[in-house]
Every structure is written in C-alpha cells, then in structure tokens.
Amino acid sequence: MTEPWDTTVDVLVAGSGAAGLTAAITAADLGLDVLVVESTPRWGGTTSVSGGGLWMPANPLMLRAGVRDSAEEALRYMDDVIGDVGPASSPERRNAFVRTAPEVVAFLGRHGVRWRRSPDYPDYYPDRPGGKVGRSIETASFDTRRLGDRYATSRAKEGGIPLPLMTDDVWLLSRAWSTPGGFVRGARFVFRSLGAFASGRRPVGIGGALSCSLMHIVRTQKTPVWLSAPVVDLVVEDGRTVGAAIEKDGRLQRVRARHGVVLAAGGFAANAEWRRRHHGIPGYSSAPEGDQGTAIEAGVRAGGALALMDDAWWGASLVGPDGKASFLVSERSFPFSIMVDAAGDRFTNESASYIDVGHAMLGHDVPGPMWLVSDVRHARRHLNTALLGRKKDWVRAGLLIEAPSPRELAAGIDIAPERLAATVERFNGFARTGVDADFDRGRTVYDNYYGDPRVKPNPNLGPLERGPFRAVRVYPGDLGTKGGLLTDEHARVLREDGTAIPGLYAAGNTTASVMGRTYPGPGSTIAPAVVFGYRAAQHAAASR
C-alpha cells in the first residue's frame, strides 16, 4: 500500500540560495504551486555570504551601455578556457547557459531585481579568444525592511554585509587610502551609507542584496518556505521522482511534487568526511555549515550520476584562530607581497584567478605550510579585512609572524633564511623591471584589476624592501564545491547511461559545474545557478 502524502505541490524546491529561489520564482510565474524547503534555520545559502556577482555574457545592461558582446564570443571564450571536461560542461549545456543568461536577467528585472553592471571587472582570462571586460552584473543594495519579519531568518543577517556595498566598490575601497580613485570611491561609499541610514533604510549589500531581492519576489508570490526542513530522501515511482520525504518539526512529511523536484541545496563544502574522500583535505571553506551534500546523496540514491567530485571553487584562504576561513582575492594580488611554500620559494602567479592559485597550491609537491609574505607597505596601503582589529590574536596563534628583515622572518616560519632572502631578491628584480620572468604576474588586465596603479612599472610587483616584514599562513580554501549531480541542458539529473531521470532536476553547487575545472569570470558560480534554476522550472512546468 502506498503511503499517503502530507502535502502536494506542483514543484518542490530544495534549497534557498540563488538557484533554488530562481527556480521557485520561475515556477510560480508560470502558474505552478511551489514549496521551498531549506535544511538550515536560515535561508539564502552560500549566495547570501558571497560577492553576489553573476557572469552573464551579452546581458541587457552590457548591451545598453554600448559594450559589444555576443553568445558566439562567449562560447568561443568558454571553449578555449574550459576545454573538454566531459558531459558536465557539454556543448549543449554551455550553449543553454550563454543563450539563456540575457533572458534570465530580463525576467528577474521585470520582477523587481535592480541590476547593476560591474563595468571594470574583467573576465579572468581576458587575453584569451572571446575574453571581455564588464560581463559581470550584480544587484543594487537592498533595503531589508521590505522583507518584514522574514529578514530575521536570513543568512545575510547573520553573515552578510549590512552596508550598501557592491562588488564594483570593493576593488577601489581596498586601496581607499593609497590612491586618489580609491579615496573618492571610499568617500562616496561612506556618504551613500550615511544617507541610507539617515533615511531609515536598513541596507544589505553584495550577496545578501541578491538573496534578499530574490526572496522578496518569492514572498510577493506567496510561496511558502520551510526552514530547518532537510530532504531526507526522494520518492521514486516507476523510475520517476514524484516527491520527497522532508524532516519538519520533528517528523517526516511526504511532499508530492506533480511536476518535479528541483535539488538546489548546495554542495558538500562543510562535510569533512566527503572532503577527505574526494579532495584529500578536510576543507577550509567559506560556504555555510549547511553544505553537507545531502541533496547530492539523495540524487545518487534516485539513480543520478556524479562528476567533478574532486574539484571545488578553490582559492587561497586565511584561517583564523577561531578556525573560520577568509577567502583571499585582492590581498594576494597587491604589490609588495609574494606567496611562498615551506621551502621559501614562489610557486605561482599570485595575481591569477583564485581557482588557478588554489589548483597551484593543491598541486604543489613541497610539503608544509604556505605563506603570504609582504613588506610594511602591503598592510599600510591596502585593506585586509580578515585581520582588522585581530592582529594580536593571529600573532598569538602563530598564524602571523613579523620581523625586521626577510632573513629574520624566515627563521620565524622555519624556512632557511638564505632561501627566502634569495626569493625576495629575485622578485624585487622583477618588480624593478616590471616583468615577472617566473610566473608572468601582472601581465593581464585581470591581474592589474587588484593592483596599485601608483606602483610602476607593474602595479602588481612592488618590491619587498621595507620592514617590518610579515608572513601570514595561507591554506587551500574554497567558496564551495564544484562537483555533484550530472545534469543536462534542461537541468534534468542524468543517470550513468546518460538518460534523464523524469521529475528530477538540479542546479547550483548540487550539480557538476558547467564551468568545468576553471572560473571564466566574476560570478561564474552564481550565474549558472540562476540560469539552470530558471531552466529547471521551465522544463518542469512543461512536463507532467
């Protein structure tokens, strides 16, 4: 006898980040009855604590600004940068992403999302065929009063930026006291913040602004959102996913989904056992604690195939005395600094895309800790948010060491003094000529984005000459995992034989990324999450 259903909807969405909320908005817009379930007590997922950018080629804002781009150029760029990594980034999925991106931007804009361009943010490989500057978009800051009491359970309230901050502010604010442009942007940001608070607004910026903007639409559509309600298992009948068992209020509830289930509950960044199994490290992630891989596991039990499980959205991170990871973007790219291994040698272009730096850290065969080494100008001229007001704690924990000279610094981090001194001397020679003969640091417009234009002849290569010198330990961190359920261009979950599981969809970090093993541009995580959440709902609406 078949067990009875506790609740019946058209579409069940598991997860409340950008992928899940977009799927819910799209399904409701198409007239379907939708339920969103979130495994943690807070909605918003990794999106809420992210930079909030979306890499959307040929988007309407870009074209209105007169910046030329096309689907063909974007596909040429993706083909060159990503290469052949298997079905997770098939030609069909790439084509679906690129051609749907402008449509999604327009669709969410009609529902009230206030999009803004990041006109100066380059693709991460801007010199490759089809590379551009300015493909990334984001949302304007969001007044959280518009969400009423729902904001109280937002992950953005707990870990977001409660200021009208935008991604396009960050690169200039990080050098607010070292360059005229940074100072002007800093002053504008201060006045913008004061104006918001003076008028009674309660703004949230970057990723929090995106998640709140999407949740405001979900709330307007009157779609219910269950918190602390994880998916325990999927219900499959005759090979079709027809619903799920949800744990809510201490008991299992069977939810029927007439049109389909969309799994958008994140990856497995916080699952230490999976991290060791698939990545070989415990993981130093900036993703929330709810990233346990439960949706991926449920999809596998329903017959779904996996791909790219050994990869993540890697990057260098600091890990503080409290054990929390802080992702490094601009800090490792600023001049007057280098990254070295346990032998005291440089091993990568410190200003490269963060995923390339992360892969370089993981692939480096010198055992032992790695360090970001800098002279005093690196700290005085540029912002390092991880260390603000907490320097003494880091020193006590042995994670930050200072010394009057590179040789003395080397002794403090257990590196041969002559080795580190030679590395610094060689790098200083590159800084004077402006050409990094070892790793090409500062060659591209992306490298230069987080450089210091006052430093000549290369904004990324300031020499390490003035003490005190500093070493901060760095780890191979991440923004979330990159592997998961294999899906097609409609976001349908695929079996090992390549056939689609009827009624089962997935998007976001629950899936193996269409971006393969790389990171084409700013927002390459959230953009496909939004696009394939949208496509999942569209396909589900048309099927039964």
mmCIF file with all atom_site columns, N, CA and C in Angstrom, residues 297-335:
data_model
loop_
_atom_site.group_PDB
_atom_site.id
_atom_site.type_symbol
_atom_site.label_atom_id
_atom_site.label_alt_id
_atom_site.label_comp_id
_atom_site.label_asym_id
_atom_site.label_entity_id
_atom_site.label_seq_id
_atom_site.pdbx_PDB_ins_code
_atom_site.Cartn_x
_atom_site.Cartn_y
_atom_site.Cartn_z
_atom_site.occupancy
_atom_site.B_iso_or_equiv
_atom_site.pdbx_formal_charge
_atom_site.auth_seq_id
_atom_site.auth_comp_id
_atom_site.auth_asym_id
_atom_site.auth_atom_id
_atom_site.pdbx_PDB_model_num
ATOM 1   N N  . GLU A 1 297 ? 23.509 13.311 -2.223  1.00 0.00 ? 297 GLU A N  1
ATOM 2   C CA . GLU A 1 297 ? 23.354 11.916 -1.810  1.00 0.00 ? 297 GLU A CA 1
ATOM 3   C C  . GLU A 1 297 ? 21.967 11.393 -2.163  1.00 0.00 ? 297 GLU A C  1
ATOM 4   N N  . ALA A 1 298 ? 20.946 12.207 -1.936  1.00 0.00 ? 298 ALA A N  1
ATOM 5   C CA . ALA A 1 298 ? 19.587 11.792 -2.282  1.00 0.00 ? 298 ALA A CA 1
ATOM 6   C C  . ALA A 1 298 ? 19.447 11.580 -3.787  1.00 0.00 ? 298 ALA A C  1
ATOM 7   N N  . GLY A 1 299 ? 20.071 12.457 -4.571  1.00 0.00 ? 299 GLY A N  1
ATOM 8   C CA . GLY A 1 299 ? 20.029 12.313 -6.017  1.00 0.00 ? 299 GLY A CA 1
ATOM 9   C C  . GLY A 1 299 ? 20.711 11.050 -6.496  1.00 0.00 ? 299 GLY A C  1
ATOM 10  N N  . VAL A 1 300 ? 21.802 10.675 -5.840  1.00 0.00 ? 300 VAL A N  1
ATOM 11  C CA . VAL A 1 300 ? 22.503 9.438  -6.202  1.00 0.00 ? 300 VAL A CA 1
ATOM 12  C C  . VAL A 1 300 ? 21.630 8.226  -5.894  1.00 0.00 ? 300 VAL A C  1
ATOM 13  N N  . ARG A 1 301 ? 20.969 8.241  -4.744  1.00 0.00 ? 301 ARG A N  1
ATOM 14  C CA . ARG A 1 301 ? 20.083 7.119  -4.395  1.00 0.00 ? 301 ARG A CA 1
ATOM 15  C C  . ARG A 1 301 ? 18.937 6.978  -5.394  1.00 0.00 ? 301 ARG A C  1
ATOM 16  N N  . ALA A 1 302 ? 18.564 8.101  -6.016  1.00 0.00 ? 302 ALA A N  1
ATOM 17  C CA . ALA A 1 302 ? 17.498 8.051  -7.026  1.00 0.00 ? 302 ALA A CA 1
ATOM 18  C C  . ALA A 1 302 ? 18.019 7.645  -8.396  1.00 0.00 ? 302 ALA A C  1
ATOM 19  N N  . GLY A 1 303 ? 19.334 7.409  -8.491  1.00 0.00 ? 303 GLY A N  1
ATOM 20  C CA . GLY A 1 303 ? 19.910 6.951  -9.753  1.00 0.00 ? 303 GLY A CA 1
ATOM 21  C C  . GLY A 1 303 ? 20.801 7.948  -10.455 1.00 0.00 ? 303 GLY A C  1
ATOM 22  N N  . GLY A 1 304 ? 21.037 9.115  -9.861  1.00 0.00 ? 304 GLY A N  1
ATOM 23  C CA . GLY A 1 304 ? 21.825 10.156 -10.507 1.00 0.00 ? 304 GLY A CA 1
ATOM 24  C C  . GLY A 1 304 ? 23.317 9.850  -10.567 1.00 0.00 ? 304 GLY A C  1
ATOM 25  N N  . ALA A 1 305 ? 23.948 10.278 -11.641 1.00 0.00 ? 305 ALA A N  1
ATOM 26  C CA . ALA A 1 305 ? 25.391 10.131 -11.810 1.00 0.00 ? 305 ALA A CA 1
ATOM 27  C C  . ALA A 1 305 ? 26.110 11.354 -11.247 1.00 0.00 ? 305 ALA A C  1
ATOM 28  N N  . LEU A 1 306 ? 27.391 11.192 -10.947 1.00 0.00 ? 306 LEU A N  1
ATOM 29  C CA . LEU A 1 306 ? 28.216 12.269 -10.386 1.00 0.00 ? 306 LEU A CA 1
ATOM 30  C C  . LEU A 1 306 ? 29.353 12.626 -11.329 1.00 0.00 ? 306 LEU A C  1
ATOM 31  N N  . ALA A 1 307 ? 29.839 13.853 -11.207 1.00 0.00 ? 307 ALA A N  1
ATOM 32  C CA . ALA A 1 307 ? 31.011 14.294 -11.970 1.00 0.00 ? 307 ALA A CA 1
ATOM 33  C C  . ALA A 1 307 ? 31.716 15.413 -11.213 1.00 0.00 ? 307 ALA A C  1
ATOM 34  N N  . LEU A 1 308 ? 32.996 15.576 -11.476 1.00 0.00 ? 308 LEU A N  1
ATOM 35  C CA . LEU A 1 308 ? 33.841 16.652 -10.934 1.00 0.00 ? 308 LEU A CA 1
ATOM 36  C C  . LEU A 1 308 ? 33.885 16.668 -9.406  1.00 0.00 ? 308 LEU A C  1
ATOM 37  N N  . MET A 1 309 ? 33.692 15.529 -8.773  1.00 0.00 ? 309 MET A N  1
ATOM 38  C CA . MET A 1 309 ? 33.655 15.490 -7.317  1.00 0.00 ? 309 MET A CA 1
ATOM 39  C C  . MET A 1 309 ? 34.997 15.813 -6.675  1.00 0.00 ? 309 MET A C  1
ATOM 40  N N  . ASP A 1 310 ? 36.069 15.741 -7.426  1.00 0.00 ? 310 ASP A N  1
ATOM 41  C CA . ASP A 1 310 ? 37.392 16.036 -6.878  1.00 0.00 ? 310 ASP A CA 1
ATOM 42  C C  . ASP A 1 310 ? 37.747 17.516 -6.942  1.00 0.00 ? 310 ASP A C  1
ATOM 43  N N  . ASP A 1 311 ? 36.801 18.350 -7.414  1.00 0.00 ? 311 ASP A N  1
ATOM 44  C CA . ASP A 1 311 ? 37.138 19.759 -7.622  1.00 0.00 ? 311 ASP A CA 1
ATOM 45  C C  . ASP A 1 311 ? 36.257 20.669 -6.761  1.00 0.00 ? 311 ASP A C  1
ATOM 46  N N  . ALA A 1 312 ? 36.668 21.933 -6.685  1.00 0.00 ? 312 ALA A N  1
ATOM 47  C CA . ALA A 1 312 ? 35.932 22.938 -5.912  1.00 0.00 ? 312 ALA A CA 1
ATOM 48  C C  . ALA A 1 312 ? 36.220 24.309 -6.505  1.00 0.00 ? 312 ALA A C  1
ATOM 49  N N  . TRP A 1 313 ? 35.524 25.321 -5.958  1.00 0.00 ? 313 TRP A N  1
ATOM 50  C CA . TRP A 1 313 ? 35.798 26.708 -6.357  1.00 0.00 ? 313 TRP A CA 1
ATOM 51  C C  . TRP A 1 313 ? 36.956 27.197 -5.477  1.00 0.00 ? 313 TRP A C  1
ATOM 52  N N  . TRP A 1 314 ? 38.157 26.694 -5.795  1.00 0.00 ? 314 TRP A N  1
ATOM 53  C CA . TRP A 1 314 ? 39.331 26.864 -4.940  1.00 0.00 ? 314 TRP A CA 1
ATOM 54  C C  . TRP A 1 314 ? 39.849 28.299 -4.905  1.00 0.00 ? 314 TRP A C  1
ATOM 55  N N  . GLY A 1 315 ? 40.663 28.546 -3.899  1.00 0.00 ? 315 GLY A N  1
ATOM 56  C CA . GLY A 1 315 ? 41.398 29.798 -3.794  1.00 0.00 ? 315 GLY A CA 1
ATOM 57  C C  . GLY A 1 315 ? 42.158 29.839 -2.484  1.00 0.00 ? 315 GLY A C  1
ATOM 58  N N  . ALA A 1 316 ? 43.178 30.672 -2.416  1.00 0.00 ? 316 ALA A N  1
ATOM 59  C CA . ALA A 1 316 ? 43.931 30.821 -1.170  1.00 0.00 ? 316 ALA A CA 1
ATOM 60  C C  . ALA A 1 316 ? 43.034 31.445 -0.100  1.00 0.00 ? 316 ALA A C  1
ATOM 61  N N  . SER A 1 317 ? 43.158 30.938 1.118   1.00 0.00 ? 317 SER A N  1
ATOM 62  C CA . SER A 1 317 ? 42.376 31.463 2.233   1.00 0.00 ? 317 SER A CA 1
ATOM 63  C C  . SER A 1 317 ? 43.260 31.618 3.460   1.00 0.00 ? 317 SER A C  1
ATOM 64  N N  . LEU A 1 318 ? 42.868 32.538 4.317   1.00 0.00 ? 318 LEU A N  1
ATOM 65  C CA . LEU A 1 318 ? 43.418 32.604 5.663   1.00 0.00 ? 318 LEU A CA 1
ATOM 66  C C  . LEU A 1 318 ? 42.464 31.847 6.575   1.00 0.00 ? 318 LEU A C  1
ATOM 67  N N  . VAL A 1 319 ? 43.005 31.178 7.564   1.00 0.00 ? 319 VAL A N  1
ATOM 68  C CA . VAL A 1 319 ? 42.181 30.502 8.561   1.00 0.00 ? 319 VAL A CA 1
ATOM 69  C C  . VAL A 1 319 ? 42.567 31.070 9.919   1.00 0.00 ? 319 VAL A C  1
ATOM 70  N N  . GLY A 1 320 ? 41.631 31.763 10.537  1.00 0.00 ? 320 GLY A N  1
ATOM 71  C CA . GLY A 1 320 ? 41.920 32.480 11.765  1.00 0.00 ? 320 GLY A CA 1
ATOM 72  C C  . GLY A 1 320 ? 42.009 31.590 12.979  1.00 0.00 ? 320 GLY A C  1
ATOM 73  N N  . PRO A 1 321 ? 42.353 32.171 14.123  1.00 0.00 ? 321 PRO A N  1
ATOM 74  C CA . PRO A 1 321 ? 42.434 31.409 15.374  1.00 0.00 ? 321 PRO A CA 1
ATOM 75  C C  . PRO A 1 321 ? 41.120 30.740 15.749  1.00 0.00 ? 321 PRO A C  1
ATOM 76  N N  . ASP A 1 322 ? 40.011 31.283 15.247  1.00 0.00 ? 322 ASP A N  1
ATOM 77  C CA . ASP A 1 322 ? 38.699 30.695 15.528  1.00 0.00 ? 322 ASP A CA 1
ATOM 78  C C  . ASP A 1 322 ? 38.347 29.562 14.575  1.00 0.00 ? 322 ASP A C  1
ATOM 79  N N  . GLY A 1 323 ? 39.256 29.254 13.633  1.00 0.00 ? 323 GLY A N  1
ATOM 80  C CA . GLY A 1 323 ? 39.028 28.174 12.681  1.00 0.00 ? 323 GLY A CA 1
ATOM 81  C C  . GLY A 1 323 ? 38.221 28.572 11.465  1.00 0.00 ? 323 GLY A C  1
ATOM 82  N N  . LYS A 1 324 ? 37.790 29.824 11.385  1.00 0.00 ? 324 LYS A N  1
ATOM 83  C CA . LYS A 1 324 ? 36.989 30.279 10.248  1.00 0.00 ? 324 LYS A CA 1
ATOM 84  C C  . LYS A 1 324 ? 37.886 30.711 9.092   1.00 0.00 ? 324 LYS A C  1
ATOM 85  N N  . ALA A 1 325 ? 37.485 30.330 7.885   1.00 0.00 ? 325 ALA A N  1
ATOM 86  C CA . ALA A 1 325 ? 38.262 30.652 6.686   1.00 0.00 ? 325 ALA A CA 1
ATOM 87  C C  . ALA A 1 325 ? 37.840 31.992 6.107   1.00 0.00 ? 325 ALA A C  1
ATOM 88  N N  . SER A 1 326 ? 38.810 32.753 5.628   1.00 0.00 ? 326 SER A N  1
ATOM 89  C CA . SER A 1 326 ? 38.563 34.028 4.940   1.00 0.00 ? 326 SER A CA 1
ATOM 90  C C  . SER A 1 326 ? 39.220 33.950 3.571   1.00 0.00 ? 326 SER A C  1
ATOM 91  N N  . PHE A 1 327 ? 38.418 34.031 2.528   1.00 0.00 ? 327 PHE A N  1
ATOM 92  C CA . PHE A 1 327 ? 38.894 33.872 1.156   1.00 0.00 ? 327 PHE A CA 1
ATOM 93  C C  . PHE A 1 327 ? 39.714 35.086 0.741   1.00 0.00 ? 327 PHE A C  1
ATOM 94  N N  . LEU A 1 328 ? 40.869 34.854 0.138   1.00 0.00 ? 328 LEU A N  1
ATOM 95  C CA . LEU A 1 328 ? 41.743 35.933 -0.314  1.00 0.00 ? 328 LEU A CA 1
ATOM 96  C C  . LEU A 1 328 ? 41.526 36.196 -1.795  1.00 0.00 ? 328 LEU A C  1
ATOM 97  N N  . VAL A 1 329 ? 41.185 37.429 -2.125  1.00 0.00 ? 329 VAL A N  1
ATOM 98  C CA . VAL A 1 329 ? 41.065 37.814 -3.525  1.00 0.00 ? 329 VAL A CA 1
ATOM 99  C C  . VAL A 1 329 ? 42.083 38.906 -3.835  1.00 0.00 ? 329 VAL A C  1
ATOM 100 N N  . SER A 1 330 ? 41.879 40.075 -3.267  1.00 0.00 ? 330 SER A N  1
ATOM 101 C CA . SER A 1 330 ? 42.755 41.206 -3.581  1.00 0.00 ? 330 SER A CA 1
ATOM 102 C C  . SER A 1 330 ? 44.084 41.145 -2.840  1.00 0.00 ? 330 SER A C  1
ATOM 103 N N  . GLU A 1 331 ? 44.093 40.622 -1.614  1.00 0.00 ? 331 GLU A N  1
ATOM 104 C CA . GLU A 1 331 ? 45.279 40.702 -0.765  1.00 0.00 ? 331 GLU A CA 1
ATOM 105 C C  . GLU A 1 331 ? 46.511 40.043 -1.382  1.00 0.00 ? 331 GLU A C  1
ATOM 106 N N  . ARG A 1 332 ? 46.323 38.905 -2.036  1.00 0.00 ? 332 ARG A N  1
ATOM 107 C CA . ARG A 1 332 ? 47.473 38.210 -2.618  1.00 0.00 ? 332 ARG A CA 1
ATOM 108 C C  . ARG A 1 332 ? 47.926 38.848 -3.929  1.00 0.00 ? 332 ARG A C  1
ATOM 109 N N  . SER A 1 333 ? 47.083 39.735 -4.463  1.00 0.00 ? 333 SER A N  1
ATOM 110 C CA . SER A 1 333 ? 47.396 40.363 -5.745  1.00 0.00 ? 333 SER A CA 1
ATOM 111 C C  . SER A 1 333 ? 48.080 41.711 -5.579  1.00 0.00 ? 333 SER A C  1
ATOM 112 N N  . PHE A 1 334 ? 47.897 42.338 -4.405  1.00 0.00 ? 334 PHE A N  1
ATOM 113 C CA . PHE A 1 334 ? 48.508 43.645 -4.180  1.00 0.00 ? 334 PHE A CA 1
ATOM 114 C C  . PHE A 1 334 ? 50.032 43.575 -4.286  1.00 0.00 ? 334 PHE A C  1
ATOM 115 N N  . PRO A 1 335 ? 50.657 44.673 -4.699  1.00 0.00 ? 335 PRO A N  1
ATOM 116 C CA . PRO A 1 335 ? 52.118 44.699 -4.735  1.00 0.00 ? 335 PRO A CA 1
ATOM 117 C C  . PRO A 1 335 ? 52.710 44.615 -3.331  1.00 0.00 ? 335 PRO A C  1
#
